[in-house]
XYZ file of N, CA and C in Angstrom:
414
model
N 17.701 4.909 16.234
C 16.823 4.052 17.000
C 17.468 2.670 17.057
N 17.520 2.126 18.260
C 18.178 0.849 18.487
C 17.183 -0.128 19.092
N 17.098 -1.336 18.506
C 16.268 -2.389 19.090
C 17.011 -2.944 20.299
N 16.330 -3.007 21.440
C 16.982 -3.482 22.654
C 16.778 -4.974 22.841
N 15.603 -5.365 23.282
C 15.331 -6.776 23.524
C 14.796 -7.462 22.269
N 13.960 -6.754 21.538
C 13.344 -7.294 20.337
C 12.869 -6.123 19.486
N 12.262 -6.402 18.334
C 11.854 -5.319 17.429
C 10.745 -4.446 18.011
N 10.069 -4.913 19.052
C 8.987 -4.148 19.666
C 9.423 -3.382 20.915
N 10.714 -3.362 21.205
C 11.245 -2.574 22.320
C 12.504 -1.878 21.811
N 12.349 -0.583 21.521
C 13.447 0.178 20.934
C 13.665 1.466 21.715
N 14.845 2.011 21.584
C 15.126 3.287 22.237
C 15.893 4.199 21.287
N 15.819 5.476 21.610
C 16.499 6.502 20.831
C 16.998 7.560 21.810
N 18.192 8.067 21.558
C 18.774 9.096 22.412
C 18.915 10.388 21.626
N 18.587 11.494 22.258
C 18.838 12.814 21.693
C 20.063 13.348 22.416
N 21.144 13.583 21.650
C 22.402 13.989 22.245
C 22.807 15.375 21.759
N 23.530 16.078 22.611
C 24.087 17.370 22.217
C 25.299 17.118 21.321
N 25.843 18.180 20.768
C 27.001 18.052 19.886
C 28.205 17.426 20.586
N 28.307 17.623 21.900
C 29.432 17.050 22.640
C 29.150 15.637 23.156
N 28.018 15.051 22.764
C 27.698 13.674 23.130
C 26.908 13.504 24.408
N 26.585 14.590 25.079
C 25.801 14.508 26.315
C 24.360 14.121 25.970
N 23.818 13.142 26.693
C 22.445 12.691 26.452
C 21.476 13.722 27.022
N 20.629 14.283 26.140
C 19.646 15.278 26.553
C 18.307 14.641 26.889
N 17.859 13.718 26.047
C 16.579 13.032 26.251
C 16.713 11.579 25.832
N 15.976 10.721 26.533
C 15.916 9.292 26.197
C 14.473 8.947 25.848
N 14.295 8.276 24.717
C 12.975 7.876 24.246
C 12.926 6.357 24.154
N 11.748 5.799 24.382
C 11.554 4.359 24.217
C 10.228 4.113 23.524
N 10.199 3.029 22.765
C 8.982 2.548 22.125
C 8.794 1.122 22.610
N 7.675 0.852 23.274
C 7.405 -0.477 23.823
C 6.032 -0.932 23.354
N 6.017 -1.942 22.497
C 4.768 -2.492 21.986
C 4.635 -3.928 22.477
N 3.419 -4.339 22.754
C 3.165 -5.691 23.229
C 3.165 -5.750 24.750
N 2.380 -6.671 25.292
C 2.163 -6.727 26.734
C 3.435 -7.022 27.528
N 4.298 -7.886 27.039
C 5.518 -8.212 27.780
C 6.407 -6.972 27.922
N 6.550 -6.212 26.856
C 7.372 -5.004 26.912
C 6.726 -3.925 27.773
N 5.404 -3.863 27.746
C 4.693 -2.908 28.605
C 4.955 -3.248 30.070
N 4.904 -4.541 30.406
C 5.176 -4.963 31.784
C 6.591 -4.586 32.206
N 7.536 -4.732 31.293
C 8.920 -4.366 31.600
C 9.031 -2.889 31.954
N 8.417 -2.033 31.146
C 8.455 -0.585 31.405
C 7.765 -0.270 32.735
N 6.590 -0.863 32.970
C 5.861 -0.594 34.212
C 6.646 -1.036 35.443
N 7.323 -2.171 35.361
C 8.143 -2.621 36.491
C 9.291 -1.656 36.750
N 9.897 -1.152 35.685
C 10.978 -0.173 35.855
C 10.460 1.102 36.514
N 9.263 1.531 36.116
C 8.677 2.737 36.707
C 8.394 2.508 38.188
N 7.787 1.354 38.530
C 7.474 1.052 39.929
C 8.727 1.017 40.794
N 9.825 0.525 40.234
C 11.083 0.417 40.984
C 11.926 1.687 40.886
N 11.357 2.697 40.244
C 12.055 3.976 40.049
C 13.377 3.777 39.308
N 13.377 2.878 38.314
C 14.567 2.576 37.528
C 14.343 2.831 36.040
N 13.300 3.563 35.709
C 13.011 3.856 34.304
C 13.775 5.115 33.906
N 14.700 4.968 32.985
C 15.580 6.068 32.618
C 15.061 6.899 31.443
N 13.859 6.600 30.947
C 13.346 7.284 29.760
C 12.582 8.553 30.119
N 12.721 9.555 29.255
C 11.974 10.802 29.417
C 10.608 10.709 28.743
N 10.548 10.007 27.614
C 9.300 9.813 26.876
C 9.204 8.345 26.482
N 8.016 7.758 26.656
C 7.792 6.363 26.282
C 6.487 6.279 25.511
N 6.530 5.624 24.352
C 5.297 5.316 23.638
C 4.977 3.861 23.930
N 3.767 3.621 24.425
C 3.346 2.268 24.792
C 2.045 1.947 24.076
N 2.009 0.799 23.419
C 0.777 0.282 22.810
C 0.788 -1.228 22.921
N -0.381 -1.799 23.094
C -0.489 -3.247 23.240
C -0.219 -3.972 21.925
N -0.624 -3.396 20.820
C -0.462 -4.035 19.513
C 0.977 -3.900 19.024
N 1.526 -4.923 18.383
C 2.853 -4.780 17.789
C 2.855 -3.640 16.770
N 3.819 -2.752 16.872
C 3.964 -1.574 16.010
C 2.739 -0.675 16.029
N 2.024 -0.639 17.134
C 0.883 0.268 17.267
C -0.396 -0.352 16.755
N -1.499 0.324 16.985
C -2.814 -0.209 16.653
C -3.344 0.421 15.368
N -3.722 -0.400 14.433
C -4.290 0.058 13.175
C -5.684 0.611 13.421
N -5.903 1.864 13.076
C -7.203 2.520 13.219
C -7.714 2.462 14.658
N -6.811 2.584 15.611
C -7.191 2.485 17.014
C -7.730 3.777 17.579
N -8.115 3.726 18.842
C -8.689 4.880 19.513
C -7.697 6.008 19.732
N -6.407 5.750 19.554
C -5.399 6.787 19.716
C -5.184 7.632 18.474
N -5.977 7.402 17.441
C -5.837 8.190 16.216
C -6.224 9.638 16.473
N -5.638 10.532 15.719
C -5.910 11.958 15.894
C -7.356 12.298 15.576
N -7.926 13.155 16.381
C -9.258 13.692 16.116
C -9.136 14.793 15.068
N -10.241 15.163 14.451
C -10.204 16.117 13.351
C -9.574 17.445 13.756
N -9.978 18.003 14.912
C -9.430 19.297 15.324
C -7.935 19.190 15.608
N -7.475 18.073 16.152
C -6.043 17.880 16.387
C -5.304 17.727 15.070
N -5.939 17.083 14.120
C -5.325 16.877 12.821
C -5.047 18.204 12.132
N -5.959 19.165 12.261
C -5.730 20.492 11.679
C -4.495 21.149 12.287
N -4.332 21.041 13.600
C -3.171 21.633 14.270
C -1.879 20.955 13.820
N -1.922 19.632 13.665
C -0.740 18.902 13.206
C -0.401 19.301 11.775
N -1.425 19.433 10.935
C -1.176 19.850 9.551
C -0.548 21.234 9.491
N -1.013 22.152 10.335
C -0.420 23.492 10.385
C 1.049 23.415 10.800
N 1.333 22.613 11.823
C 2.715 22.462 12.285
C 3.580 21.825 11.204
N 3.020 20.863 10.515
C 3.752 20.161 9.455
C 4.160 21.120 8.348
N 3.281 22.035 8.002
C 3.578 22.992 6.941
C 4.724 23.924 7.313
N 4.946 24.151 8.604
C 5.990 25.072 9.052
C 7.337 24.398 9.268
N 7.392 23.085 9.195
C 8.631 22.359 9.467
C 9.392 22.046 8.191
N 10.725 21.883 8.324
C 11.434 21.257 7.207
C 10.816 19.871 7.044
N 10.353 19.555 5.880
C 9.459 18.404 5.746
C 10.178 17.066 5.701
N 9.538 16.112 6.356
C 9.808 14.692 6.180
C 8.503 14.149 5.623
N 8.542 13.631 4.442
C 7.335 13.136 3.796
C 6.685 12.053 4.647
N 5.341 12.017 4.699
C 4.674 10.926 5.430
C 5.092 9.552 4.914
N 5.478 9.468 3.645
C 5.935 8.189 3.108
C 7.296 7.795 3.676
N 8.076 8.794 4.112
C 9.384 8.519 4.693
C 9.305 8.297 6.201
N 8.188 8.633 6.801
C 8.046 8.559 8.248
C 7.681 7.126 8.637
N 8.668 6.390 9.123
C 8.480 4.966 9.386
C 8.176 4.636 10.832
N 8.347 5.580 11.729
C 8.160 5.211 13.126
C 7.659 6.382 13.945
N 7.167 6.042 15.101
C 6.692 7.069 16.026
C 7.834 7.962 16.483
N 9.039 7.412 16.570
C 10.168 8.231 16.999
C 10.512 9.290 15.967
N 10.329 8.992 14.683
C 10.563 10.014 13.670
C 9.510 11.107 13.780
N 8.277 10.734 14.077
C 7.234 11.736 14.297
C 7.578 12.580 15.518
N 8.041 11.931 16.575
C 8.425 12.659 17.777
C 9.583 13.608 17.489
N 10.503 13.185 16.645
C 11.611 14.058 16.254
C 11.080 15.322 15.579
N 10.072 15.167 14.726
C 9.456 16.334 14.079
C 8.815 17.251 15.116
N 8.132 16.665 16.085
C 7.481 17.468 17.121
C 8.523 18.218 17.943
N 9.640 17.557 18.250
C 10.696 18.225 19.012
C 11.312 19.369 18.218
N 11.484 19.174 16.912
C 11.965 20.272 16.069
C 10.967 21.422 16.097
N 9.684 21.087 16.048
C 8.642 22.115 16.112
C 8.717 22.861 17.437
N 8.912 22.120 18.529
C 9.001 22.757 19.844
C 10.198 23.701 19.911
N 11.332 23.269 19.377
C 12.517 24.130 19.376
C 12.292 25.350 18.488
N 11.613 25.140 17.374
C 11.349 26.229 16.433
C 10.433 27.275 17.048
N 9.411 26.827 17.764
C 8.436 27.763 18.327
C 8.753 28.154 19.764
N 9.749 27.498 20.376
C 10.159 27.802 21.756
C 9.006 27.642 22.750
N 8.112 26.676 22.503
C 6.969 26.507 23.413
C 6.774 25.049 23.804
N 7.863 24.355 24.093
C 7.758 22.922 24.365
C 6.935 22.599 25.609
N 6.740 23.559 26.510
C 5.956 23.290 27.702
C 4.523 23.775 27.607
N 4.098 24.210 26.441
C 2.765 24.786 26.307
C 1.680 23.716 26.313
N 0.454 24.141 26.532
C -0.686 23.219 26.488
C -0.850 22.639 25.092
N -0.584 23.443 24.065
C -0.703 22.951 22.684
C 0.285 21.814 22.435
N 1.524 21.964 22.887
C 2.509 20.899 22.707
C 2.124 19.674 23.528
N 1.586 19.880 24.716
C 1.147 18.760 25.540
C 0.055 17.966 24.821
N -0.885 18.674 24.185
C -1.950 17.986 23.438
C -1.378 17.219 22.256
N -0.333 17.753 21.621
C 0.257 17.076 20.467
C 1.051 15.838 20.874
N 1.622 15.835 22.078
C 2.501 14.748 22.498
C 1.810 13.660 23.305
N 0.575 13.868 23.728
C -0.108 12.892 24.570
C -1.428 12.465 23.942
N -1.783 11.246 24.225
C -3.078 10.727 23.797
C -3.615 9.857 24.926
N -4.810 9.395 24.772
C -5.378 8.481 25.750
C -6.294 7.517 25.024
N -6.602 6.440 25.686
C -7.460 5.433 25.086
C -8.872 5.971 24.946
N -9.477 5.717 23.804
C -10.898 6.017 23.616
C -11.501 4.880 22.802
N -12.548 4.325 23.308
C -13.182 3.161 22.709
C -13.837 3.519 21.388
N -13.814 2.568 20.465
C -14.465 2.753 19.172
C -15.760 1.957 19.082
N -16.262 1.490 20.209
C -17.503 0.727 20.195
C -18.616 1.554 19.574
N -19.441 0.900 18.798
C -20.567 1.582 18.167
C -20.186 2.302 16.889
N -18.927 2.208 16.493
C -18.502 2.845 15.248
C -18.315 1.755 14.214
N -19.359 1.441 13.501
C -19.281 0.374 12.516
C -18.489 0.788 11.285
N -18.164 2.065 11.154
C -17.400 2.520 10.001
C -15.892 2.383 10.204
N -15.443 2.007 11.407
C -14.009 1.979 11.708
C -13.255 1.018 10.794
N -13.747 -0.196 10.633
C -13.045 -1.155 9.786
C -13.224 -0.859 8.302
N -14.328 -0.251 7.934
C -14.523 0.092 6.525
C -13.581 1.194 6.067
N -13.086 1.993 7.011
C -12.184 3.092 6.666
C -10.776 2.597 6.340
N -10.450 1.369 6.750
C -9.118 0.828 6.513
C -9.006 0.365 5.070
N -7.915 0.767 4.425
C -7.639 0.318 3.059
C -6.895 -1.015 3.140
N -7.547 -2.123 2.880
C -6.908 -3.442 2.976
C -6.118 -3.745 1.752
């Protein structure tokens, strides 16, 4: 993973053994970096295959993009079947994505609905959940 413009805009390349680029990943946190990615998309100049975008620097703590319980069970099942990277060693979203890609290669179902659910999320408001901040270990 290489920081491009700043620590909140990074990219990672998945290359074959002969050096051919197979997939390009980007992580863009913060509004300025989000605008950069969106402008590239509008101009059809975005070279990334997968982009993780969040407004908060390094992602949102206890945000609406957190896994739901039923999704968490599926992730735990997948985790048990993979050569493990301890959650304590997992420092970035790209490392998590690397695990998911290994899982996809292992199961040969990278285009399935299950993999799509594991790789995508959407915003969901936490309004009315007064327990959200109490769940955080400060």
